Short mmCIF file of C-alpha atoms in Angstrom, two decimals:
data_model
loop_
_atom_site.label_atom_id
_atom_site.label_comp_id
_atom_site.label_asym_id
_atom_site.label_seq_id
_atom_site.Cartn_x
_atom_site.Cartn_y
_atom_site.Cartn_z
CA UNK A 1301 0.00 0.00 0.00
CA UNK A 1302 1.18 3.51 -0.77
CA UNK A 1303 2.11 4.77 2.64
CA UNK A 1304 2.23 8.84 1.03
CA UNK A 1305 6.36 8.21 0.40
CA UNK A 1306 5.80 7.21 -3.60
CA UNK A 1307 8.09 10.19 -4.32
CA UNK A 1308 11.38 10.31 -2.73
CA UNK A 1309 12.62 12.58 -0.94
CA UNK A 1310 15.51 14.61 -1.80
CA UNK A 1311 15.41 17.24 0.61
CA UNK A 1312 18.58 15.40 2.71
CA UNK A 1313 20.85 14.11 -0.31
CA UNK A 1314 24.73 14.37 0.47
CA UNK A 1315 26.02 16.64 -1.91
CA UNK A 1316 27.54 13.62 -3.92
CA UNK A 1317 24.58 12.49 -4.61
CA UNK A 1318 22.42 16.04 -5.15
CA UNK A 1319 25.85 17.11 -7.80
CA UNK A 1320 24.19 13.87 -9.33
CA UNK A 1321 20.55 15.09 -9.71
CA UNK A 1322 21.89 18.63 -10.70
CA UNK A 1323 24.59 17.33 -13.39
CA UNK A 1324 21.70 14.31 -14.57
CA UNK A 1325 19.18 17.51 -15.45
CA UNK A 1326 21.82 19.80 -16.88
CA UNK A 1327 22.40 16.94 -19.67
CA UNK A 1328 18.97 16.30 -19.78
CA UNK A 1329 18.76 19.83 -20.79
CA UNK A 1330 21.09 19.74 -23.01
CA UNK A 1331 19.83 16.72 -25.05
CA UNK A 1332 17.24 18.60 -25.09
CA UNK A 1333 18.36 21.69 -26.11
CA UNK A 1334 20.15 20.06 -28.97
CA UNK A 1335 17.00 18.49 -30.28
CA UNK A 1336 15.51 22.05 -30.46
CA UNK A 1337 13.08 21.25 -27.40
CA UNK A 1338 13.70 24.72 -25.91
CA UNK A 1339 10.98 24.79 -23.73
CA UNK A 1340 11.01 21.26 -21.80
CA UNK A 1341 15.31 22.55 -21.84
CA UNK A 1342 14.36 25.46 -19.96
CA UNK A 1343 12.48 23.01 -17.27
CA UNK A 1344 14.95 20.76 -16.82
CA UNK A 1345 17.75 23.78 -16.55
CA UNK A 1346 14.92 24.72 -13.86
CA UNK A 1347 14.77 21.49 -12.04
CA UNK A 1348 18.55 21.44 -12.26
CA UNK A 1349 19.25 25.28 -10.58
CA UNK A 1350 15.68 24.09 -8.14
CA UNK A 1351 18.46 21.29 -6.87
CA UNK A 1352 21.31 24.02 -6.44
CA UNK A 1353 19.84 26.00 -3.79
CA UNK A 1354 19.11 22.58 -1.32
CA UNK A 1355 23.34 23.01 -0.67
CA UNK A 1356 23.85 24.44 2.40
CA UNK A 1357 26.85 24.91 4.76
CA UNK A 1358 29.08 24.53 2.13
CA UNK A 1359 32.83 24.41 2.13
CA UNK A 1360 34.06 27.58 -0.06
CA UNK A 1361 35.67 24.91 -2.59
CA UNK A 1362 31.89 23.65 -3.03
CA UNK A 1363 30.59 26.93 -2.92
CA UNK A 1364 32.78 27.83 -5.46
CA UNK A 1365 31.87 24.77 -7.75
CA UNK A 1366 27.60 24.62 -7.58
CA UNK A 1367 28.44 28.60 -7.96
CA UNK A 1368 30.15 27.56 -11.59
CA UNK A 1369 27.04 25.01 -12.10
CA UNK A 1370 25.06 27.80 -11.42
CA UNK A 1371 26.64 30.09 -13.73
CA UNK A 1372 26.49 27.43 -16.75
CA UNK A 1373 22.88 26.78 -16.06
CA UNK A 1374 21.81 30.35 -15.90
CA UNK A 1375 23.89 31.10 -19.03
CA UNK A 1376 22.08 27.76 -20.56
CA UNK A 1377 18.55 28.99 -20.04
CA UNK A 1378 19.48 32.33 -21.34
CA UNK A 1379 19.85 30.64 -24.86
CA UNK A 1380 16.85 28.33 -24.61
CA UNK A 1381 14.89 31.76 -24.10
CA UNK A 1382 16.82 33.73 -27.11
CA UNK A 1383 15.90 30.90 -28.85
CA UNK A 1384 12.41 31.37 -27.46
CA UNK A 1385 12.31 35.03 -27.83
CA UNK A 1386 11.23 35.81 -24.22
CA UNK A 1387 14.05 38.92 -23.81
CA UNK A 1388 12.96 39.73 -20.47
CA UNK A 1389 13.57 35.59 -19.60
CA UNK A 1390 16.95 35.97 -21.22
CA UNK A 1391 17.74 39.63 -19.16
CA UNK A 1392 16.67 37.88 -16.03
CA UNK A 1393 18.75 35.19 -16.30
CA UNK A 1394 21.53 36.86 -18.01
CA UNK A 1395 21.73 38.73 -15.04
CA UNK A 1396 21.53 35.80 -12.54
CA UNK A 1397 24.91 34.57 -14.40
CA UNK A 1398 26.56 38.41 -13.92
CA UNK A 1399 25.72 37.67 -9.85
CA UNK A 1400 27.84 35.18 -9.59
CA UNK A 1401 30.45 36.02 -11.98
CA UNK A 1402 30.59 39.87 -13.21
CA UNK A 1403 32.91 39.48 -15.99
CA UNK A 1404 31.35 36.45 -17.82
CA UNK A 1405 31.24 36.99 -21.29
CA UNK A 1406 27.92 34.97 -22.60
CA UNK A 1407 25.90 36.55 -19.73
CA UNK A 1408 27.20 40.23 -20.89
CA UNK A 1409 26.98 39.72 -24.55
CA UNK A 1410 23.25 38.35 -23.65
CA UNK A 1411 22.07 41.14 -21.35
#
């Protein structure tokens, strides 16, 4: 009998294993993206950056690496919307990327 635990939850994964769940929706984004499904990219870039902010009390080492997940995600979702024509999608998250990095040269050529 379904005891209300069909979905699992991921609100306590190590960081091992939530890197895993980030990375495995990245690609899945990126197969995606590459088969010109912009919008279900853009959701799984979602689901991906969704996973990102369960880290906490991070070393600055993996700070400093879901930071340059971060970055690539934001950046990613900033083409699927180009691609999409939403500018004000592509600003916002153009501008997500500058946050974490100021000098990053797809998020300023995008904003």
């Amino acid at each position: 009998a379904d005891d209300g635990k069909a979905q699992h939850d991921t609100r306590k994964l190590s960081k091992p294993d939530r890197m895993r769940k980030v990375q495995k929706h990245k690609d899945n984004g990126t197969e995606l993206f590459k088969g010109k499904n912009y919008i279900h990219a853009t959701k799984a870039y979602k689901e991906a950056l969704t996973h990102c902010s369960h880290f906490f009390d991070l070393s600055p080492e993996d700070q400093e690496e879901v930071n340059g997940v971060k970055l690539s995600l934001y950046n990613n979702l900033a083409l699927c919307w180009t691609k999409l024509d939403n500018f004000d999608q592509v600003f916002k998250c153009a501008s997500e990327a500058l946050a974490l990095e100021d000098k990053n040269t797809k998020a300023l050529f995008r904003r």
